[in-house]
Coordinates of C-alpha atoms in Angstrom, one line a residue:
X1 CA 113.6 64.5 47.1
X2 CA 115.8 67.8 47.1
X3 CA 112.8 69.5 48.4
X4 CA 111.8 66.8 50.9
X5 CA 115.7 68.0 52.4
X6 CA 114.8 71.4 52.1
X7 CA 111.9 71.7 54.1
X8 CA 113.7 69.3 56.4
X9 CA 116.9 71.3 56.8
X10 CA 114.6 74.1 58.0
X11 CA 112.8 72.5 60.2
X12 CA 115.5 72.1 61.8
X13 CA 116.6 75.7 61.1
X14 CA 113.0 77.2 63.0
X15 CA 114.4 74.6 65.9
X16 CA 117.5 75.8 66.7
X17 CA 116.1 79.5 66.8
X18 CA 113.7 78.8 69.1
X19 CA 116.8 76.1 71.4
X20 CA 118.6 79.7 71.4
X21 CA 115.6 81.7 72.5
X22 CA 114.7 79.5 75.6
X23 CA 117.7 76.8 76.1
X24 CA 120.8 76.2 74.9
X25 CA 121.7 76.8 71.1
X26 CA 122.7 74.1 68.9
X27 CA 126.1 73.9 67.4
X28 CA 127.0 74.4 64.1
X29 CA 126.4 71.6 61.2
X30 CA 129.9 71.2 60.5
X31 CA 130.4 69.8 64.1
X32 CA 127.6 67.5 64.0
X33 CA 128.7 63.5 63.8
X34 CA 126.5 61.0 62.5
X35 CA 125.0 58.5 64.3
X36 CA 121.9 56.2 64.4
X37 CA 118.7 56.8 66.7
X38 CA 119.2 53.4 68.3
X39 CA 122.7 53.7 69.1
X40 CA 121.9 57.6 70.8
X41 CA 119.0 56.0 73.4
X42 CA 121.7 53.5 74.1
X43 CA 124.7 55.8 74.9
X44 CA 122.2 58.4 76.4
X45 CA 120.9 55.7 78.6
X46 CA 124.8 54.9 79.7
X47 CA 125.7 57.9 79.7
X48 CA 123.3 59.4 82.3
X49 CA 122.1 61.7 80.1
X50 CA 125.5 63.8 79.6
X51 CA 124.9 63.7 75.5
X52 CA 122.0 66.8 75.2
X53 CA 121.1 66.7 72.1
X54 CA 120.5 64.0 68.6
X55 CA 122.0 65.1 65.7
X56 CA 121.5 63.8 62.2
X57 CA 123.9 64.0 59.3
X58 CA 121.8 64.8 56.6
X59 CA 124.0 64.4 53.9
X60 CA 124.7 60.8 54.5
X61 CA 122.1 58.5 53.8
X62 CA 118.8 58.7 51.6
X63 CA 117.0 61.7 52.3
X64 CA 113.6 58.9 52.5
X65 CA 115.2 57.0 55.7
X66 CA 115.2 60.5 57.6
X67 CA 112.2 61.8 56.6
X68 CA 110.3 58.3 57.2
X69 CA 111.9 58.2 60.6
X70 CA 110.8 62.0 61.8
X71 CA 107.1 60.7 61.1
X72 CA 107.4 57.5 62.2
X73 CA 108.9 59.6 65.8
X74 CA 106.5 61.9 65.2
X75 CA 102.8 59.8 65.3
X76 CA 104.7 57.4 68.1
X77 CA 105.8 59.4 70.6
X78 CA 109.3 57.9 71.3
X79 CA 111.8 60.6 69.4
X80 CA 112.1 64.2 70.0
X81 CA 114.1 65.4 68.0
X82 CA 116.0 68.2 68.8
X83 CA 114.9 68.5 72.5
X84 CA 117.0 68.9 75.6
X85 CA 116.5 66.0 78.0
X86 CA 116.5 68.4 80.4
X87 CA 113.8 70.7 80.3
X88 CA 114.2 74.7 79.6
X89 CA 114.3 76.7 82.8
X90 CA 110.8 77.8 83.6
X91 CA 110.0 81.5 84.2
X92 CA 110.1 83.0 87.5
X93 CA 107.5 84.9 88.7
X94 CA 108.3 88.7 89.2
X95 CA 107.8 88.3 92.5
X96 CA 110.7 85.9 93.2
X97 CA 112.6 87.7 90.2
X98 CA 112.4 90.8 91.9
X99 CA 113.2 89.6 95.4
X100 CA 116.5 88.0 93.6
X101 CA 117.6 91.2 92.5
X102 CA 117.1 93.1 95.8
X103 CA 119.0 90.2 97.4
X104 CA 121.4 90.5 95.7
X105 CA 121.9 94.1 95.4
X106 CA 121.8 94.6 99.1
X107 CA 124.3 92.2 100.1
X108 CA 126.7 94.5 97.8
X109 CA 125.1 97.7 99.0
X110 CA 126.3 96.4 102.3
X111 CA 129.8 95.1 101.5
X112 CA 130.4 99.0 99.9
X113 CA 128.8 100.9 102.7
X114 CA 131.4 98.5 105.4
X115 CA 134.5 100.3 103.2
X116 CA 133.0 103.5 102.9
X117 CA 132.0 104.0 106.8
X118 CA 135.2 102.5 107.7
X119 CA 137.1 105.1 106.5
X120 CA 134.3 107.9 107.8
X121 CA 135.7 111.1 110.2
X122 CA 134.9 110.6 113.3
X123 CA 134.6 113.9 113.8
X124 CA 131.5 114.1 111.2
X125 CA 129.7 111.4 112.9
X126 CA 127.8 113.9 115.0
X127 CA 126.9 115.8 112.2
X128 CA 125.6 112.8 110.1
X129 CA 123.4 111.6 113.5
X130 CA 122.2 114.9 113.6
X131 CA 120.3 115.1 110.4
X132 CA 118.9 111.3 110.5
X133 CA 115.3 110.9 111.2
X134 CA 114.1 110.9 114.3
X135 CA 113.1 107.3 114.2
X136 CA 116.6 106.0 112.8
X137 CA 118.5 107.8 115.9
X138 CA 117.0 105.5 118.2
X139 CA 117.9 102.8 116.5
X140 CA 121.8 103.5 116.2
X141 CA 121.6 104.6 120.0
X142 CA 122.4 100.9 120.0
X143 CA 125.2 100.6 118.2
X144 CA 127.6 101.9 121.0
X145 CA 127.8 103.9 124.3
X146 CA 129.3 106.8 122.5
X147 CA 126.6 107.1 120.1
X148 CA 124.3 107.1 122.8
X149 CA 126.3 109.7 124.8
X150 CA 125.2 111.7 122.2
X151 CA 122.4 113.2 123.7
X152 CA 124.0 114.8 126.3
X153 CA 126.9 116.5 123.9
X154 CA 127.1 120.0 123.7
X155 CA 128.6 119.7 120.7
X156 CA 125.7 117.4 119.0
X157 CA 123.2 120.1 120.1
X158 CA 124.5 122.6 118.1
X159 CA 124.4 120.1 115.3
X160 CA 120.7 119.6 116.2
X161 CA 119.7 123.4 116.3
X162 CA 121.5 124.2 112.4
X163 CA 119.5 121.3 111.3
X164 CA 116.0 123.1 110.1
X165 CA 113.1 121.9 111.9
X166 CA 110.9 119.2 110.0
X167 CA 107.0 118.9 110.1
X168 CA 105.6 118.8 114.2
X169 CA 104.8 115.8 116.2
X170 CA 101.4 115.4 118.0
X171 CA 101.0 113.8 121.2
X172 CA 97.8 112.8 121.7
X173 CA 95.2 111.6 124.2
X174 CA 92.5 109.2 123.2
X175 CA 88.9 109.6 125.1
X176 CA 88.9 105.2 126.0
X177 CA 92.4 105.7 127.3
X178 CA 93.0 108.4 128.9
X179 CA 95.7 107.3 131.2
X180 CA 98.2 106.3 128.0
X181 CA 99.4 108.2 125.0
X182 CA 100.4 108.2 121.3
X183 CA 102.8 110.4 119.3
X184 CA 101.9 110.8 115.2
X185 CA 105.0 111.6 113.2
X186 CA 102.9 113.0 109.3
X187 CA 105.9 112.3 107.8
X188 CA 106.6 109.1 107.9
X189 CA 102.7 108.3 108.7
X190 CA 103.3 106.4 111.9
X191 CA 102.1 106.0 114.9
X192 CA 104.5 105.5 118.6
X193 CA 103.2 104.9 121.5
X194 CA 105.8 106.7 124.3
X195 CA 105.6 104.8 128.2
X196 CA 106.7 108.1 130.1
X197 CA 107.2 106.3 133.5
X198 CA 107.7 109.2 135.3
X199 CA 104.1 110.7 134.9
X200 CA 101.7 109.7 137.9
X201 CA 99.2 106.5 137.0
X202 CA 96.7 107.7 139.9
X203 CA 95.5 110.5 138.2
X204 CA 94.2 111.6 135.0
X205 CA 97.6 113.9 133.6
X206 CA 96.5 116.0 130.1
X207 CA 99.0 117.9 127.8
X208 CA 97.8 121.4 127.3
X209 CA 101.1 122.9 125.8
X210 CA 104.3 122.9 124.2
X211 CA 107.5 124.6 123.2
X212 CA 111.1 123.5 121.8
X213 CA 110.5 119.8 122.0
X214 CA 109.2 119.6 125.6
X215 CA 105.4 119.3 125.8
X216 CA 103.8 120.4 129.6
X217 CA 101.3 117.9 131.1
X218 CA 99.1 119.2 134.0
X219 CA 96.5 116.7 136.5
X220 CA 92.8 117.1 135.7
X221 CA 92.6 118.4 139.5
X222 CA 94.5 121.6 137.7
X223 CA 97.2 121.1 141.1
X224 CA 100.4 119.7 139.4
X225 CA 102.4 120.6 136.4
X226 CA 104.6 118.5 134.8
X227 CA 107.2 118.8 132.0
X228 CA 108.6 116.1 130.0
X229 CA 110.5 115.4 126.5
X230 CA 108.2 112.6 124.8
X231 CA 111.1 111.0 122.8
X232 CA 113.9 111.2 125.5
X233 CA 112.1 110.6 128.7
X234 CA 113.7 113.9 129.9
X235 CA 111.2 114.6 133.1
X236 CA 110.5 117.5 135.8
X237 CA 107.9 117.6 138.1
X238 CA 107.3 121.7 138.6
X239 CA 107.6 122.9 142.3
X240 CA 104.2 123.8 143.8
X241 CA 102.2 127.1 142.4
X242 CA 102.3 129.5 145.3
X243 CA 98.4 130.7 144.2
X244 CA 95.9 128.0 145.3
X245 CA 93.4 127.7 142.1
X246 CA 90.7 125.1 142.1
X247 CA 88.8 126.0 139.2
X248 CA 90.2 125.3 135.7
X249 CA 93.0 127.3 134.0
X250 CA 94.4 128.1 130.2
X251 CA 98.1 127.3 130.2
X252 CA 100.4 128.5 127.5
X253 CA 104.8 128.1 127.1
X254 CA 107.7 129.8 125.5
X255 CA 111.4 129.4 124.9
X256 CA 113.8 132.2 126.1
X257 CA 116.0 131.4 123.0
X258 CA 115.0 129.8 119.4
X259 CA 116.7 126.5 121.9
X260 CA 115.4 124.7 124.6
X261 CA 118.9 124.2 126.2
X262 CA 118.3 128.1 126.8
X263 CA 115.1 127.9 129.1
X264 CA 111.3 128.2 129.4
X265 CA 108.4 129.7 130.7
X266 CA 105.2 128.4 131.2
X267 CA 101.9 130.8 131.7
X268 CA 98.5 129.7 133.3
X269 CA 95.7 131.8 133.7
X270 CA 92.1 131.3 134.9
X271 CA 89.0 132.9 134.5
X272 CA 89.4 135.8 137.2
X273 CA 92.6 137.2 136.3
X274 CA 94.7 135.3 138.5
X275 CA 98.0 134.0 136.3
X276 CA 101.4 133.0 137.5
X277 CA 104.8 132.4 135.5
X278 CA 107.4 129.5 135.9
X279 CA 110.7 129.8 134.6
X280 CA 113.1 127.0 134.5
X281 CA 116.2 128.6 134.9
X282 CA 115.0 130.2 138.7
X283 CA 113.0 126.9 138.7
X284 CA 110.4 128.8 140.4
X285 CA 106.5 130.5 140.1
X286 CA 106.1 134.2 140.4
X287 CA 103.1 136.7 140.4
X288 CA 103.6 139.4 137.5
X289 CA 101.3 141.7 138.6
X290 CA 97.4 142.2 138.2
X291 CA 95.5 142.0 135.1
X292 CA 95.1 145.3 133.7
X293 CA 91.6 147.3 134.2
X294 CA 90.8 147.9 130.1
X295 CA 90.7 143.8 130.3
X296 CA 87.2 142.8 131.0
X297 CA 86.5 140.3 133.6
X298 CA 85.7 137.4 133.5
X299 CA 87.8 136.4 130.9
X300 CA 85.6 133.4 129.4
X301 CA 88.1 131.7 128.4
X302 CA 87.7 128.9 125.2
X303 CA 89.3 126.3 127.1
X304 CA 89.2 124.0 123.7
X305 CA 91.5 125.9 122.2
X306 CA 95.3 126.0 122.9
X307 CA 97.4 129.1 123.6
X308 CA 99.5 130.5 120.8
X309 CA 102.8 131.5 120.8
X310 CA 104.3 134.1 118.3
X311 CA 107.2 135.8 119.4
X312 CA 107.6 135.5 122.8
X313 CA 103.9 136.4 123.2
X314 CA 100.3 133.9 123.8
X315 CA 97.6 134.2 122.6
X316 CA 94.5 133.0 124.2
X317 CA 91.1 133.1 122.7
X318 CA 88.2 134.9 124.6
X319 CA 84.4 135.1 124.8
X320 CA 81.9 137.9 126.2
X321 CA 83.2 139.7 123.9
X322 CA 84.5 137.8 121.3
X323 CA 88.7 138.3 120.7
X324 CA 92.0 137.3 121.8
X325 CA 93.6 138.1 125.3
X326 CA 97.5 138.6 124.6
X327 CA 100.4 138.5 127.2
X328 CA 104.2 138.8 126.8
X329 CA 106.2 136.9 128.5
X330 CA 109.1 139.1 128.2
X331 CA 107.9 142.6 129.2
X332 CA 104.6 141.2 131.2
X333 CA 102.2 143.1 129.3
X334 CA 98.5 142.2 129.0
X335 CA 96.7 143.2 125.7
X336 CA 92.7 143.1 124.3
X337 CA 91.6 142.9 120.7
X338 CA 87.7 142.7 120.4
X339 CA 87.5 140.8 117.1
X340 CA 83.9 139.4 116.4
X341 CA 83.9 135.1 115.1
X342 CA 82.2 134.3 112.1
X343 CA 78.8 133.5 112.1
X344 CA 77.7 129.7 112.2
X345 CA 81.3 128.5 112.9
X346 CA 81.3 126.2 116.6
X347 CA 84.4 124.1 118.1
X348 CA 86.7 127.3 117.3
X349 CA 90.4 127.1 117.9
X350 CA 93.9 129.1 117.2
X351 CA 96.4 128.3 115.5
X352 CA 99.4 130.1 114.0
X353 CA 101.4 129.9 110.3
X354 CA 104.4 131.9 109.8
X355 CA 103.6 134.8 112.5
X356 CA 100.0 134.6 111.2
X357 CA 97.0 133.9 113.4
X358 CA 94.6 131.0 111.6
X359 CA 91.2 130.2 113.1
X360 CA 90.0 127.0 112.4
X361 CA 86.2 125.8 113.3
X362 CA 83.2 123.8 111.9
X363 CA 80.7 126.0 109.6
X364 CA 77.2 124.9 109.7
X365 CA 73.9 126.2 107.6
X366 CA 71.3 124.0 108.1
X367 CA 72.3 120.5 107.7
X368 CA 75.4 120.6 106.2
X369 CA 78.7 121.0 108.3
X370 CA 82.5 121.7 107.1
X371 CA 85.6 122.6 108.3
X372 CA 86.7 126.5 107.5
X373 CA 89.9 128.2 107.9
X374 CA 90.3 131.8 108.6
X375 CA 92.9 134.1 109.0
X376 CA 93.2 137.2 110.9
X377 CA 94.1 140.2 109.0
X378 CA 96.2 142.7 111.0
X379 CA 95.1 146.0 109.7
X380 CA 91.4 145.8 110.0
X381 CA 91.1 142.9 112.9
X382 CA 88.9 140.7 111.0
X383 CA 88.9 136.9 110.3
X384 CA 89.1 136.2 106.3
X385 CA 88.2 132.9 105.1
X386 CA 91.1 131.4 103.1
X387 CA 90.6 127.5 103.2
X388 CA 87.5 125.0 103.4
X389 CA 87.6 121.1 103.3
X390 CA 87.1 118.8 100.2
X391 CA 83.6 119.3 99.7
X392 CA 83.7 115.4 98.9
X393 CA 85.1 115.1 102.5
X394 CA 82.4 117.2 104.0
X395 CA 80.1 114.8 102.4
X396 CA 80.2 112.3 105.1
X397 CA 79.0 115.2 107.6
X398 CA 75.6 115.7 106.0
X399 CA 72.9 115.7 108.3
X400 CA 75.3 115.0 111.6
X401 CA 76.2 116.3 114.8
X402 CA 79.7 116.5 114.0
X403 CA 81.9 117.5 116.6
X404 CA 86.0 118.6 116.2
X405 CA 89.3 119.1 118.4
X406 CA 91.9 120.5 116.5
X407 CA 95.5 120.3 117.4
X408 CA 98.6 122.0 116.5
X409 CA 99.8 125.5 116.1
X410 CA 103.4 125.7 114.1
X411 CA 101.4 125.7 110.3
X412 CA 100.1 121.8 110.8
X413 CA 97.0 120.7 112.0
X414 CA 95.5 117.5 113.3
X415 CA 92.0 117.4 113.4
X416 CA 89.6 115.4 114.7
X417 CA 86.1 114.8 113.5
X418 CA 83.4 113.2 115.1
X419 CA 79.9 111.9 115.5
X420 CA 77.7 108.9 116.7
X421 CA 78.0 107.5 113.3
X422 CA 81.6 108.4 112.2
X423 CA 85.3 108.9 113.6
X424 CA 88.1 110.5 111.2
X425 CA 91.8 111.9 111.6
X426 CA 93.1 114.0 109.5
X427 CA 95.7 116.9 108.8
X428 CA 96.0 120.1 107.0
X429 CA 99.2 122.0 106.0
X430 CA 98.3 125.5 106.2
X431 CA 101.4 126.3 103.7
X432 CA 100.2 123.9 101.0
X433 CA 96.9 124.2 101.9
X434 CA 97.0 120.1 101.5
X435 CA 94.5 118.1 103.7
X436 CA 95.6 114.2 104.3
X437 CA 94.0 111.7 106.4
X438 CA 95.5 110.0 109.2
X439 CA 96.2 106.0 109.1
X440 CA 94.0 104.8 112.3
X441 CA 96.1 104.4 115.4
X442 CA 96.1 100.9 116.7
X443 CA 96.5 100.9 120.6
X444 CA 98.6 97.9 122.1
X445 CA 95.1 96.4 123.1
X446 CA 94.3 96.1 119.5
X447 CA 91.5 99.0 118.5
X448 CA 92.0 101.6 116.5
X449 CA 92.5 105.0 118.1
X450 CA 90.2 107.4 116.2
X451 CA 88.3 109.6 118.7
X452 CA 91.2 112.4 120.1
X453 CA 90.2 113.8 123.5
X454 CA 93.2 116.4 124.0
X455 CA 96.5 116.5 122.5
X456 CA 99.2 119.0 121.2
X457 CA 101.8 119.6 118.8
X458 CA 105.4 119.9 119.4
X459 CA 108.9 120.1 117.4
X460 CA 110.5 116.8 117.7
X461 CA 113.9 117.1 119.8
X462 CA 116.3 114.9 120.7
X463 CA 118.6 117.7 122.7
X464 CA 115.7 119.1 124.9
X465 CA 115.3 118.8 128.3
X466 CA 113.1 119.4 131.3

């Protein structure tokens, strides 16, 4: 009988270990009062269920009665021993377990950040703003008309111009909307799609440069220039060219100062020679001068590729022969380097990388196709391959009549790939030699942007203006 009450007494032993892993724990022995089964499912009943648990006294009474009465319980189904008439709390999934916690975290994140910011210099708000995200100083544009009289502070743009400039933006044109574009911030992978009201909606208006924030759109009829900051809506319409060209022109634009607030220029250029220079501190077009003699003419210009800028200076790139046509925009100087392209390589375009000149173009031996990056080496004036695309990546290109526009000329590239069977975005870092594809653009009518007709890259700015 002794052992009949041992192997009773832990039972109830392996019972209350696992009541204190999932409910509540038992209490002790020495607390536990005797009373009978029948009486408990009466008082429990009563009660509305505020007794938990049934305890019996084993040392009171023969050891037979209790042990008859857990199998009798046992085989009938009407006594559980032991058992919570409520049952254990089930587990959560980590989903809702998670979402908990972040509740609940936040809403005393936000309690601490209300006695921290209430106590903030007001004198520092400007240089906090200043070094938010681009996309987060829209947003608290709304909190007040002093925060949104930022923008036009003098003393928030010198905040803006010690903050060092992130990654470029590219605005972009998309061949089946041509009348419409879309900016692409790499860092946070995101797509915006800017309504500049101020551009004409009669005619077809392309960006073909940029400088300090502002990016210059000019009408396919090559009559009207236009300057414009994408993220501020700060607009100019450019007083009339005083040289009549019809025929089409390579445009490229400068800062007088590492700001915008300290001017522009903007250069076009056709064919023949003829160019012309705006500045936007005479607000007015003027006539350098004629293009040298040791510059051959016609130009042949590569109208897919973009000017550069390095220094105050554009480059343009040139065929018949093969180089780059230079001018500076501060001493008015024209300058000629024959440098021969690689062979094979087609849709060529400049770009430039910490005062180096990068070519980028599609290489192509018989049927396969990929994307090369050159550089130009100073002493001896020749292109030196220093990059290709993932040969996994050029893959896809196999046997097609891939086609490329390549954007961007501050040491980040947006680049897009094409054929009748494929569409692709992607970037590559010159620096870090990293290549990324783009998340597909979805316009407001619902498709995906992939095919890029024209575009260009530009340093986001929230203190430039036209």
């Amino acid at each position: 009988m002794e052992e009949e009450l041992a192997m009773l007494r832990q039972f109830i032993g392996q019972l209350q270990d696992l009541l204190n892993l999932y409910g509540s724990p038992l209490p002790p022995f020495d607390s536990l009062q005797p009373f009978h089964f029948h009486n408990h499912q009466q008082q429990n009943h009563n009660n509305g269920n505020n007794n938990r648990w049934c305890f019996l006294n084993l040392d009171d009474g023969s050891a037979d009665d209790y042990c008859s009465l857990v199998m009798a319980a046992g085989k009938s189904g009407s006594f559980k021993m032991l058992e919570p008439c409520k049952p254990p709390p089930s587990k959560k999934p980590r989903k809702e377990r998670n979402r908990g916690k972040s509740l609940g975290t936040t809403s005393s994140t936000e309690v601490m950040q209300q006695e921290i910011w209430k106590e903030f210099p007001e004198d520092l708000f400007e240089a906090v703003i200043a070094r938010l995200p681009i996309t987060t100083f829209f947003r608290f544009r709304s909190v007040c008309r002093k925060w949104n009289s930022f923008l036009d502070s003098q003393s928030f743009s010198q905040h803006c111009a010690q903050v060092p400039q992130s990654n470029p933006w590219f605005y972009t044109i998309a061949h089946e909307n041509v009348n419409s574009g879309a900016m692409y911030d790499p860092s946070l992978k995101k797509w915006h799609h800017p309504t500049i009201s101020y551009l004409p909606t009669k005619t077809i208006v392309l960006p073909v440069a940029s400088a300090g924030g502002l990016v210059c759109f000019l009408d396919i009829g090559h009559r009207n220039f236009y300057v414009c900051n994408p993220l501020t809506q700060s607009f100019k319409e450019l007083p009339p060219r005083s040289v009549k060209v019809w025929s089409r022109v390579a445009v490229g634009m400068t800062l007088n100062s590492n700001a915008a607030s300290g001017g522009y220029k903007i250069l076009w250029v056709c064919c023949d020679g003829e160019h012309e220079v705006y500045d936007s501190l005479k607000n007015s077009w003027t006539r350098p001068g004629s293009m040298p003699s040791c510059i051959k003419l016609p130009l042949s210009l590569n109208f897919r590729s973009q000017a550069v800028s390095l220094g105050g200076t554009l480059y343009f790139m040139r065929s018949d022969p093969e180089g780059i046509v230079s001018y500076n925009m501060v001493t008015g100087v024209w300058k000629q380097s024959i440098i021969p392209a690689p062979h094979h390589l087609s849709d060529r375009t400049l770009a430039q990388c910490e005062g180096r000149i990068i070519l980028v173009g599609l290489l192509t031996k018989n049927a396969a196709t990929c994307v090369c990056i050159w550089e130009l080496q100073k002493m001896t004036l020749l292109w030196k391959e220093v990059d290709r695309m993932p040969n996994i990546w050029c893959l896809d290109f196999y046997g097609k009549h891939v086609r490329m526009t390549c954007l961007g000329n501050s040491g980040l590239l947006m680049l897009s790939l094409r054929s009748r069977q494929m569409n692709r975005l992607v970037t590559y870092n010159v620096v870090s030699r990293e290549w990324l594809k783009v998340p597909g653009c979805l316009v407001p009518r619902g498709r995906k942007r992939q095919w890029i007709a024209c575009g260009t890259a530009f340093n986001p700015c929230l203190t430039a203006t036209a």
